[in-house]
PDB file of C-alpha atoms in Angstrom:
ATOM      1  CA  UNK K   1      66.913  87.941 104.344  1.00 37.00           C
ATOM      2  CA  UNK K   2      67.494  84.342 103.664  1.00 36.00           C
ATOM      3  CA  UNK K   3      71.469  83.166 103.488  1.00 37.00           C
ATOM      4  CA  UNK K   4      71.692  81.387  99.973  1.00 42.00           C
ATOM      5  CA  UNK K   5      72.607  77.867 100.481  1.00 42.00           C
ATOM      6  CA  UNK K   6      76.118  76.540  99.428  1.00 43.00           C
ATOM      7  CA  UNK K   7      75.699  73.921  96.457  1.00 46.00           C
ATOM      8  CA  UNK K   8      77.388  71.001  96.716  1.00 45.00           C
ATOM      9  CA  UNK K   9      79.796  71.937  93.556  1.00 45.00           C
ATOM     10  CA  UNK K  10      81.056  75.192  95.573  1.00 42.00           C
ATOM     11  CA  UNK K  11      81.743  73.078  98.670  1.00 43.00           C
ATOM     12  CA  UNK K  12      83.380  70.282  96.746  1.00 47.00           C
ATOM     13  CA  UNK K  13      85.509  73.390  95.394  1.00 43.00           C
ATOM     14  CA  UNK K  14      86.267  75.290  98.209  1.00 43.00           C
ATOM     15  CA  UNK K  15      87.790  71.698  99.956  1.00 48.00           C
ATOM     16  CA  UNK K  16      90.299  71.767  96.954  1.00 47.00           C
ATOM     17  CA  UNK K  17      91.336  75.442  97.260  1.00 45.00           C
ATOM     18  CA  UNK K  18      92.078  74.165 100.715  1.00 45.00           C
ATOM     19  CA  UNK K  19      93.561  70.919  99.993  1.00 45.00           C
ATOM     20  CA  UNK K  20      95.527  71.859  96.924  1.00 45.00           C
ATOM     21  CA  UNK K  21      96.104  75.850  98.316  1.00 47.00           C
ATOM     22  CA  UNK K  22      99.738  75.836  99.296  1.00 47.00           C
ATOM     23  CA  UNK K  23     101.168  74.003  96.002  1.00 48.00           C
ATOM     24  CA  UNK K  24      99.453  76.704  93.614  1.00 54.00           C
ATOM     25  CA  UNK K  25     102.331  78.292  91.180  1.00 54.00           C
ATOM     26  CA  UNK K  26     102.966  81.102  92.654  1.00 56.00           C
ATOM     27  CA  UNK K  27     101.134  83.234  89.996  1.00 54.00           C
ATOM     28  CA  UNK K  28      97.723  81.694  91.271  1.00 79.00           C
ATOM     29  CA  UNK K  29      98.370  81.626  94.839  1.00 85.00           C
ATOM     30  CA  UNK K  30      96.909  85.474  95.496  1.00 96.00           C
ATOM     31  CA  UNK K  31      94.735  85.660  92.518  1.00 96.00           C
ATOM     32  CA  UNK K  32      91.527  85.701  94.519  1.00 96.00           C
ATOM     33  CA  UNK K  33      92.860  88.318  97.047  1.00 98.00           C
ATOM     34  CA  UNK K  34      93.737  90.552  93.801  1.00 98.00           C
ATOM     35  CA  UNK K  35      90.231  89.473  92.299  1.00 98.00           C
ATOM     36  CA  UNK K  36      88.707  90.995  95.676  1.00 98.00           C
ATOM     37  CA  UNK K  37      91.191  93.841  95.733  1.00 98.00           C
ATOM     38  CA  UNK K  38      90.378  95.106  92.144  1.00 98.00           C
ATOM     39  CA  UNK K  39      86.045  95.172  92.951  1.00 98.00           C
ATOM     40  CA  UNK K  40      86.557  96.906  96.366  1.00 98.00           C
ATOM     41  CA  UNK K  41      89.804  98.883  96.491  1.00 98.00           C
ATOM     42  CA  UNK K  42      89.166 102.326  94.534  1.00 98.00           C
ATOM     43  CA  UNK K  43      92.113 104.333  93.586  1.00 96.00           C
ATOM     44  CA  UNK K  44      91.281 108.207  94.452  1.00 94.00           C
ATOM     45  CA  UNK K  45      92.534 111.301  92.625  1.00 94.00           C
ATOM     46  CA  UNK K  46      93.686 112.340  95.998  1.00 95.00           C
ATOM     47  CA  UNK K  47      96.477 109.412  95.534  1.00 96.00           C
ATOM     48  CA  UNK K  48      94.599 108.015  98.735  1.00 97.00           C
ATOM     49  CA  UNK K  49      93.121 104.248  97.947  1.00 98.00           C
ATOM     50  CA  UNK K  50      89.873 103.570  99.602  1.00 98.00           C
ATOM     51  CA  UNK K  51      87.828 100.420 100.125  1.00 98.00           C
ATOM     52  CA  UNK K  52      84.190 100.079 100.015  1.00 98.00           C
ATOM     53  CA  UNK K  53      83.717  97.719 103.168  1.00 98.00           C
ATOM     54  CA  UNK K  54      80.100  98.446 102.975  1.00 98.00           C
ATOM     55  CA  UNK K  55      79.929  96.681  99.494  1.00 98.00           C
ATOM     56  CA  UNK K  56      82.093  93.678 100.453  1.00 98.00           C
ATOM     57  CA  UNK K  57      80.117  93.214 103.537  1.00 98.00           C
ATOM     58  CA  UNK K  58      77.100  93.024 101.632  1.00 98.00           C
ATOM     59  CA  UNK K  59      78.443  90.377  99.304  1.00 98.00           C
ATOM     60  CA  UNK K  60      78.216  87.006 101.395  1.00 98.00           C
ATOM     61  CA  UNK K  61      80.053  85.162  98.368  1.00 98.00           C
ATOM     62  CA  UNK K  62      82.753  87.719  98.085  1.00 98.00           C
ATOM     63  CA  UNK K  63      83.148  87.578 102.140  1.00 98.00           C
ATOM     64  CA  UNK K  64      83.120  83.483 101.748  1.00 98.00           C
ATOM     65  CA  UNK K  65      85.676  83.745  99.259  1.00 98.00           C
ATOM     66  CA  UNK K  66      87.871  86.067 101.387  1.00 98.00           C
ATOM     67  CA  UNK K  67      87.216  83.575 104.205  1.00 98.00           C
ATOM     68  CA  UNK K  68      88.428  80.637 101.527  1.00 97.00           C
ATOM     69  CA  UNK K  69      91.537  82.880 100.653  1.00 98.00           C
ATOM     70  CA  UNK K  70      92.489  83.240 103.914  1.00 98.00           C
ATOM     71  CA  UNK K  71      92.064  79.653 105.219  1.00 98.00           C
ATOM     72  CA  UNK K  72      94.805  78.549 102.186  1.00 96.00           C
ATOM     73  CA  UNK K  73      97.808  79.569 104.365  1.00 98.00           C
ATOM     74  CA  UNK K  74      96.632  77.687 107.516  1.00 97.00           C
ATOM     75  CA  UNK K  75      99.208  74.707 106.075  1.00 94.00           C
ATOM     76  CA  UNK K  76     100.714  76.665 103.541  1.00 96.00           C
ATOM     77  CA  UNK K  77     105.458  76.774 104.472  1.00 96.00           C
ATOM     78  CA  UNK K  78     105.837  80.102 105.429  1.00 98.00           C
ATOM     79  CA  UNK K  79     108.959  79.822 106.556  1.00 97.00           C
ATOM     80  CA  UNK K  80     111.324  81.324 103.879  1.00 98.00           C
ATOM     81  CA  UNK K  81     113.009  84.424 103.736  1.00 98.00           C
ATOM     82  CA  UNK K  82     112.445  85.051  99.553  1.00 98.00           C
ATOM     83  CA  UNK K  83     110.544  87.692  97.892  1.00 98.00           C
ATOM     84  CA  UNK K  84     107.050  85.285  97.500  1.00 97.00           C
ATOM     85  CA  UNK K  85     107.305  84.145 100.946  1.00 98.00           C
ATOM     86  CA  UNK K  86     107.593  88.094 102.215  1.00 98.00           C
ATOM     87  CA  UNK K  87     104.371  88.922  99.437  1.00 98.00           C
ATOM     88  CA  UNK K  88     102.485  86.032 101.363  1.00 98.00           C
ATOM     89  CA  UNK K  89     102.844  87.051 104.886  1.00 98.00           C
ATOM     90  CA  UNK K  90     101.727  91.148 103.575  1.00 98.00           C
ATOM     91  CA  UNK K  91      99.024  89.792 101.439  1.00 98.00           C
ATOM     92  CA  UNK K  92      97.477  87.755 104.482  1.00 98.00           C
ATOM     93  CA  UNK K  93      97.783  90.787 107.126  1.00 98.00           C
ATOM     94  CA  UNK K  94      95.991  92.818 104.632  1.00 98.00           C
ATOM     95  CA  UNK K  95      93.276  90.113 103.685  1.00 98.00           C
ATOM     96  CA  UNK K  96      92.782  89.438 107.431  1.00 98.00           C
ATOM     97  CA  UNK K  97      92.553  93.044 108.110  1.00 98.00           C
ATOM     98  CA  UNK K  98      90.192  93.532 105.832  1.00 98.00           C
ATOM     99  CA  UNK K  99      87.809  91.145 106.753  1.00 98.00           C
ATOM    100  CA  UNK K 100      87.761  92.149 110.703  1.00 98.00           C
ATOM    101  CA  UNK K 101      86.861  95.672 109.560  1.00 98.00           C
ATOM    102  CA  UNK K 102      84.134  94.461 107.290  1.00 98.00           C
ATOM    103  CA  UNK K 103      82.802  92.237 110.360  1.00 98.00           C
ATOM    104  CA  UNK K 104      82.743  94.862 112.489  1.00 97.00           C
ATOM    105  CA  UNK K 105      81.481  97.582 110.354  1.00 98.00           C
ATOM    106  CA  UNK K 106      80.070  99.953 110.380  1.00 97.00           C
ATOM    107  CA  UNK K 107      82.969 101.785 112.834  1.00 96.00           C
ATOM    108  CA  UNK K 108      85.205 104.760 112.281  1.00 97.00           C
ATOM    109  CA  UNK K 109      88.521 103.635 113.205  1.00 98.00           C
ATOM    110  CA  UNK K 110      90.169 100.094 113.488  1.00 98.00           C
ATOM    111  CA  UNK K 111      90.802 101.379 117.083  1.00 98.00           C
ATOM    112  CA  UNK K 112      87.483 101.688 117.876  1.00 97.00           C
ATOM    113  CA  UNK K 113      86.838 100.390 121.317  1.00 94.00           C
ATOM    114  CA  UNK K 114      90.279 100.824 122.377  1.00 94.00           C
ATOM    115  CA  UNK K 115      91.098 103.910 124.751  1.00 88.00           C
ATOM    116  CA  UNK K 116      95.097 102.829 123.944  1.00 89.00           C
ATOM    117  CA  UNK K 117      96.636 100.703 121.487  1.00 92.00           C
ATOM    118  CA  UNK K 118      94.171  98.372 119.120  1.00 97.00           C
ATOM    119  CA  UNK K 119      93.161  94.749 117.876  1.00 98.00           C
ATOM    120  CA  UNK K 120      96.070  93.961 116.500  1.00 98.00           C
ATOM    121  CA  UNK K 121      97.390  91.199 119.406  1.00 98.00           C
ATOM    122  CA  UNK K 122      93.570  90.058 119.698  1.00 98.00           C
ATOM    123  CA  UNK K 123      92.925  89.441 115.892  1.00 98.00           C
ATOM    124  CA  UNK K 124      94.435  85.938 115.031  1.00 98.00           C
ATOM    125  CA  UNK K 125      94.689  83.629 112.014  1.00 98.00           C
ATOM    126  CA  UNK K 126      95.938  80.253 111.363  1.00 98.00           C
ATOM    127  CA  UNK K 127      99.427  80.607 108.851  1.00 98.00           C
ATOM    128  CA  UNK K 128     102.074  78.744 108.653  1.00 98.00           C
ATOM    129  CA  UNK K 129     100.847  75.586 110.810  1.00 97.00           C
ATOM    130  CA  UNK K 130     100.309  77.668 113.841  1.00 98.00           C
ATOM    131  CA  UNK K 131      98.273  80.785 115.131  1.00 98.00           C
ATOM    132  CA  UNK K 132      99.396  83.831 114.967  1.00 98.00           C
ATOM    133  CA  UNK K 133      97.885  87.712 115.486  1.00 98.00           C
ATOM    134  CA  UNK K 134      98.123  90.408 113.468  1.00 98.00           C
ATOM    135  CA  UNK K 135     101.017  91.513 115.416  1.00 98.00           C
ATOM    136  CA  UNK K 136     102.808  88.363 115.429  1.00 98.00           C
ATOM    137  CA  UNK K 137     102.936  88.753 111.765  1.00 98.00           C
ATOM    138  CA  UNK K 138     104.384  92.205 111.956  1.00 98.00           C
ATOM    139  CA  UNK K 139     106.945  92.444 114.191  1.00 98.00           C
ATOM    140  CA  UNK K 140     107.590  88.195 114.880  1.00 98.00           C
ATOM    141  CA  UNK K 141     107.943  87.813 111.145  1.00 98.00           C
ATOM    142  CA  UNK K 142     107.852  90.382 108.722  1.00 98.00           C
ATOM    143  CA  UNK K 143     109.962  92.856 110.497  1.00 98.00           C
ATOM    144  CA  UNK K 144     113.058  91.086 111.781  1.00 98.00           C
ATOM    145  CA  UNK K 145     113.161  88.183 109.265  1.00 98.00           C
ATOM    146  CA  UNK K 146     113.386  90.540 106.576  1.00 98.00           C
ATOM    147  CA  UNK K 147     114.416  93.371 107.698  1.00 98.00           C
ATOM    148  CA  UNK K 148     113.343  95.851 104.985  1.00 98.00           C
ATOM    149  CA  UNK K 149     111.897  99.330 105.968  1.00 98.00           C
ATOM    150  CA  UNK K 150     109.546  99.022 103.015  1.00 98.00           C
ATOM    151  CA  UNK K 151     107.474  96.924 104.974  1.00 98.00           C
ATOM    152  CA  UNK K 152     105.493  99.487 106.566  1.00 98.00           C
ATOM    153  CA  UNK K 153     104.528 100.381 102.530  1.00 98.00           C
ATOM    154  CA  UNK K 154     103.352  96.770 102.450  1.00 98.00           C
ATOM    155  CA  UNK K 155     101.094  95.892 105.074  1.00 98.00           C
ATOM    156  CA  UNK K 156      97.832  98.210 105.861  1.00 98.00           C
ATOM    157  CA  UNK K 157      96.332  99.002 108.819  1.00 97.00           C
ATOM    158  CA  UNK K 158      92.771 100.527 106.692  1.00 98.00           C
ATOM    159  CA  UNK K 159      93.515 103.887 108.525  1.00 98.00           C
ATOM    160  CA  UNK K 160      93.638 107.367 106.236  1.00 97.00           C
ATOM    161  CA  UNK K 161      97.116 107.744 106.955  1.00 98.00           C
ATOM    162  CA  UNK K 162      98.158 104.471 106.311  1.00 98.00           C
ATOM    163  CA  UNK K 163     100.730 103.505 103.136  1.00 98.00           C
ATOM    164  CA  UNK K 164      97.992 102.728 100.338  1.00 98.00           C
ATOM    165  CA  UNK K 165      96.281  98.941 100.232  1.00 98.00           C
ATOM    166  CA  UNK K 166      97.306  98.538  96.716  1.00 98.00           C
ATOM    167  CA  UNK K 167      94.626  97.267  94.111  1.00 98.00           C
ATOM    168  CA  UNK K 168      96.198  94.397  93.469  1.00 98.00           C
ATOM    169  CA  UNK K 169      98.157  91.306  95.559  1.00 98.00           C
ATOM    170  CA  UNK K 170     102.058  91.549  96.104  1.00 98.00           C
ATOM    171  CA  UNK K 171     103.519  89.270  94.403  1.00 97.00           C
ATOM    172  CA  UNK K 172     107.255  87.725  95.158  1.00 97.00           C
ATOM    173  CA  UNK K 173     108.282  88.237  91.190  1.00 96.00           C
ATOM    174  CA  UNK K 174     107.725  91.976  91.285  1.00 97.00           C
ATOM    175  CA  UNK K 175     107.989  92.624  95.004  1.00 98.00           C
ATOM    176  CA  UNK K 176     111.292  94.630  95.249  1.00 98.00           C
ATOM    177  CA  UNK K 177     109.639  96.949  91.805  1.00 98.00           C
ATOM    178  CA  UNK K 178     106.333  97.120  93.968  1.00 98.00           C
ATOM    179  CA  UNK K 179     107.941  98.467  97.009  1.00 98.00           C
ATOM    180  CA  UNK K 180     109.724 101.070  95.301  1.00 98.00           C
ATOM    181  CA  UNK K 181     106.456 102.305  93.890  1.00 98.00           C
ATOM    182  CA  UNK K 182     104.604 102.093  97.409  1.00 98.00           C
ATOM    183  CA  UNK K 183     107.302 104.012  99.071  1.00 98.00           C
ATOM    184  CA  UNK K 184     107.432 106.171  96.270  1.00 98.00           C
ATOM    185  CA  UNK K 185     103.938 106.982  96.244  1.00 98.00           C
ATOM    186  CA  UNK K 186     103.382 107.608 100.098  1.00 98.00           C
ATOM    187  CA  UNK K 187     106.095 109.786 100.618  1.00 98.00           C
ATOM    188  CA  UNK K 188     105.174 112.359  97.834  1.00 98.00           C
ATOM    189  CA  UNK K 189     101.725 112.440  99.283  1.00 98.00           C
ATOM    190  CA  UNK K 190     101.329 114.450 102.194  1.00 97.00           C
ATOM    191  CA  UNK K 191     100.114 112.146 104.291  1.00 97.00           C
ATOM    192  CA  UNK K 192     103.792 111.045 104.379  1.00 98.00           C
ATOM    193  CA  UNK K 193     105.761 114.009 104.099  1.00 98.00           C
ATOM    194  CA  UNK K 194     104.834 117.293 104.108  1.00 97.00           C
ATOM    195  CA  UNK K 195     107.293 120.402 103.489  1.00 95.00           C
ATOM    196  CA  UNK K 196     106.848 123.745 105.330  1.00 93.00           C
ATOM    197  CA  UNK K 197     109.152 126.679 105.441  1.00 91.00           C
ATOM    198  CA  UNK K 198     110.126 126.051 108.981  1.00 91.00           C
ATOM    199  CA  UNK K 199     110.587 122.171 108.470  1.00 94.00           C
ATOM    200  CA  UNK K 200     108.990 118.612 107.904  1.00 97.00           C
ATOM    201  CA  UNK K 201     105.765 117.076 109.283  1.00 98.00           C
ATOM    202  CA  UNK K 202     106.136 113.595 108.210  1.00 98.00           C
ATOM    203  CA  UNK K 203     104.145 110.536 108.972  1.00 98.00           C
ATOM    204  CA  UNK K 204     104.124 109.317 112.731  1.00 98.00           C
ATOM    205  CA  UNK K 205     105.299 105.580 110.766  1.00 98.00           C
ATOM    206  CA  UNK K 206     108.964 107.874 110.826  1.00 98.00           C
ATOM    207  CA  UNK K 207     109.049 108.350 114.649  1.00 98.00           C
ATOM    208  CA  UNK K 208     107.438 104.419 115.730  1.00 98.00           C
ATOM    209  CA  UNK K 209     109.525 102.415 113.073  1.00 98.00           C
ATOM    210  CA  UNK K 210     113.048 105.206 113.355  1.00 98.00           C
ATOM    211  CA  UNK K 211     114.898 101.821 113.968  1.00 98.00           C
ATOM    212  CA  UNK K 212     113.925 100.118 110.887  1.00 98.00           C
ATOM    213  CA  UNK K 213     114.703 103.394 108.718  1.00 98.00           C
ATOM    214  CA  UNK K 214     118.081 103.482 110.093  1.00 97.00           C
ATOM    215  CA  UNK K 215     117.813 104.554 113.418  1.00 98.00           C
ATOM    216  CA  UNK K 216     118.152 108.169 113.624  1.00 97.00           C
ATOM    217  CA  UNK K 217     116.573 111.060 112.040  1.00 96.00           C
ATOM    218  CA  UNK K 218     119.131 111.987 109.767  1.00 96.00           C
ATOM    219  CA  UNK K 219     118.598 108.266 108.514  1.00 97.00           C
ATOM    220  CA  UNK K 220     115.011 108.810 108.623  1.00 98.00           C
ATOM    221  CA  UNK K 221     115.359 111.841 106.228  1.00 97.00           C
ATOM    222  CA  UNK K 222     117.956 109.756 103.941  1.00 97.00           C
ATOM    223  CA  UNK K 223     115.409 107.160 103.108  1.00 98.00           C
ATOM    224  CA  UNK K 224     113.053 110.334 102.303  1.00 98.00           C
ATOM    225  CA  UNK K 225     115.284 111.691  99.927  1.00 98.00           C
ATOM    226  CA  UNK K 226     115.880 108.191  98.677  1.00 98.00           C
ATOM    227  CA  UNK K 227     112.105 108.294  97.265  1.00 98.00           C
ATOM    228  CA  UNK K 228     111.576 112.214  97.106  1.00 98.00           C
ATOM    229  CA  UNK K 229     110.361 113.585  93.325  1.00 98.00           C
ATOM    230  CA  UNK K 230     113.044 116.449  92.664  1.00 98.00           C
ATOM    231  CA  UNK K 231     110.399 119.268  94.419  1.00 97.00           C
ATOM    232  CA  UNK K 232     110.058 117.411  97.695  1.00 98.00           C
ATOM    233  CA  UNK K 233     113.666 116.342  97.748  1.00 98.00           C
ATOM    234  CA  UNK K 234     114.818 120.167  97.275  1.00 97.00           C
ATOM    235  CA  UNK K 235     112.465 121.139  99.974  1.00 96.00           C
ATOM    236  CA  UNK K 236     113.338 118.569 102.228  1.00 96.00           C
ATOM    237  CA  UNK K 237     117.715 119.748 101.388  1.00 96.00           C
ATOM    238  CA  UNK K 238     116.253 123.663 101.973  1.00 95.00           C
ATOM    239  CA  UNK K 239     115.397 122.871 105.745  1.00 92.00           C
ATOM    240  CA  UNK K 240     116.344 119.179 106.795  1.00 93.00           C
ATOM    241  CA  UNK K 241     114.532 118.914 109.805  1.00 95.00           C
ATOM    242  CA  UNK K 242     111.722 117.230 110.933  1.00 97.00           C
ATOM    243  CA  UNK K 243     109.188 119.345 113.274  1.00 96.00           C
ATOM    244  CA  UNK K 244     106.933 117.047 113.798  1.00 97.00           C
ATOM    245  CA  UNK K 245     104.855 113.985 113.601  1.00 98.00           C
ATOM    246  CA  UNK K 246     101.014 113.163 112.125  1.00 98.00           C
ATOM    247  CA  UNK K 247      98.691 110.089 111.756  1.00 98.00           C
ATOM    248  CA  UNK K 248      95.014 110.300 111.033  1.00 97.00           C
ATOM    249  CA  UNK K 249      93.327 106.929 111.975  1.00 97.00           C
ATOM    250  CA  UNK K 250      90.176 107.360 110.240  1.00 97.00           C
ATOM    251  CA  UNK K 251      89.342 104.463 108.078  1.00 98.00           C
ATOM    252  CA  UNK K 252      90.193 104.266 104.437  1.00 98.00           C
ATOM    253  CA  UNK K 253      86.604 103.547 103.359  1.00 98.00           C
ATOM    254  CA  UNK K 254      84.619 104.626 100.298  1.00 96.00           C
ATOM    255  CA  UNK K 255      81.473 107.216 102.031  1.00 80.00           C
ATOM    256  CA  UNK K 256      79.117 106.064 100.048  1.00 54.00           C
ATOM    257  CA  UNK K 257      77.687 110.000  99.505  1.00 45.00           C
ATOM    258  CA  UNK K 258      81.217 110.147  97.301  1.00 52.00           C
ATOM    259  CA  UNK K 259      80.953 106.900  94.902  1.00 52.00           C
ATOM    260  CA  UNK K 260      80.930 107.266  91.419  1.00 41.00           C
TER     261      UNK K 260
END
């Protein structure tokens, strides 16, 4: 297959996405990343959101444009501790996330490859005026600069059991509303919390992160109850214990035997 050849119009436009990236309003800055999210995240009746990496890899402009997106917070200030400034740092973990799985698909897991651990220290991006890995971002920045537990609802890691990549990009005006939701939304779901007549089987998220929900299990199981609908929450008050832990690292994708 031949790769289409850029026109000079694109190129003169992608130089002033670059150039002219990191003084957007902040209602334009993600709107390409929510552009991409809205063609290749799909929202399941299952409440689990899955992405259809096989379509965005075969979409060289959508994967240039992704590549464009990304590239606009290589001088962008990341250095504030506000709502857009936390919405930034998520959206690019996700966007970069997204495209390493889609350059290395077809694979089942993010982990593939790895016996232990993952890519997450290997997989770097320029932000901020410096490099910095996908772990950097979580637990150099997002993590202790803001610490807010809800950031393990905002970042995805494209595994099953992984808080849902939302459809659209966080944004800093709606953030602390959006969070809510996520939270909301993942712990009603069983991949999150799951009530049994002997006890809880909650995400494994509960048992790494325990320190940023509070540092104990009874804090863990506040923060549950914090979010619960009225069924889980009576459930969880019935036997408040949690007997055990479960992540399924499977990737989120679309099989392409179940797309509409």
């Amino acid at each position: 297959m031949t790769r289409p050849i850029l026109t000079f119009a694109k190129v003169l436009f992608i130089g002033c996405v670059l150039a002219l990236g990191a003084s957007l309003p902040a209602s334009a800055q993600h709107a390409q990343w929510t552009r991409l999210l809205s063609d290749y995240v799909e929202q399941g009746e299952d409440g689990v959101n899955r992405v259809d990496y096989a379509a965005l890899k075969a979409n060289q402009a959508d994967r240039a444009e992704l590549d464009v997106y990304i590239a606009r917070f290589a001088e962008m200030d990341l250095s504030g501790r506000d709502d857009a400034t936390f919405a930034a740092w998520a959206n690019l973990y996700n966007a970069v996330t997204m495209r390493y799985i889609v350059q290395q698909y077809p694979l089942g897991s993010i982990r593939d490859g790895y016996v232990f651990g993952g890519p997450w220290k290997k997989i770097k991006v320029t932000a901020d005026g410096r490099e910095i890995s996908l772990d950097g971002i979580e637990h150099d920045v997002l993590r202790p600069r803001f610490q807010d537990p809800r950031v393990h609802y905002a970042i995805n890691c494209a595994a099953w059991s992984c808080p849902n990549l939302q459809p659209v990009a966080w944004k800093g005006d709606t953030l602390d509303r959006d969070l809510d939701a996520a939270a909301r939304a993942y712990i009603n779901h069983p991949r999150g919390v799951h009530a049994g007549p002997r006890g809880l089987t909650v995400s494994t998220i509960y048992d790494w992160f325990e320190d940023d929900f509070g540092g104990s299990k009874a804090a863990v199981m506040q923060h549950l109850l914090d979010y619960a609908e009225p069924d889980l929450a009576d459930a969880i008050r019935q036997t408040p214990r949690i007997r055990g832990y479960e992540y399924d690292w499977s990737l989120n994708e679309v099989r392409q035997e179940t797309k509409r």
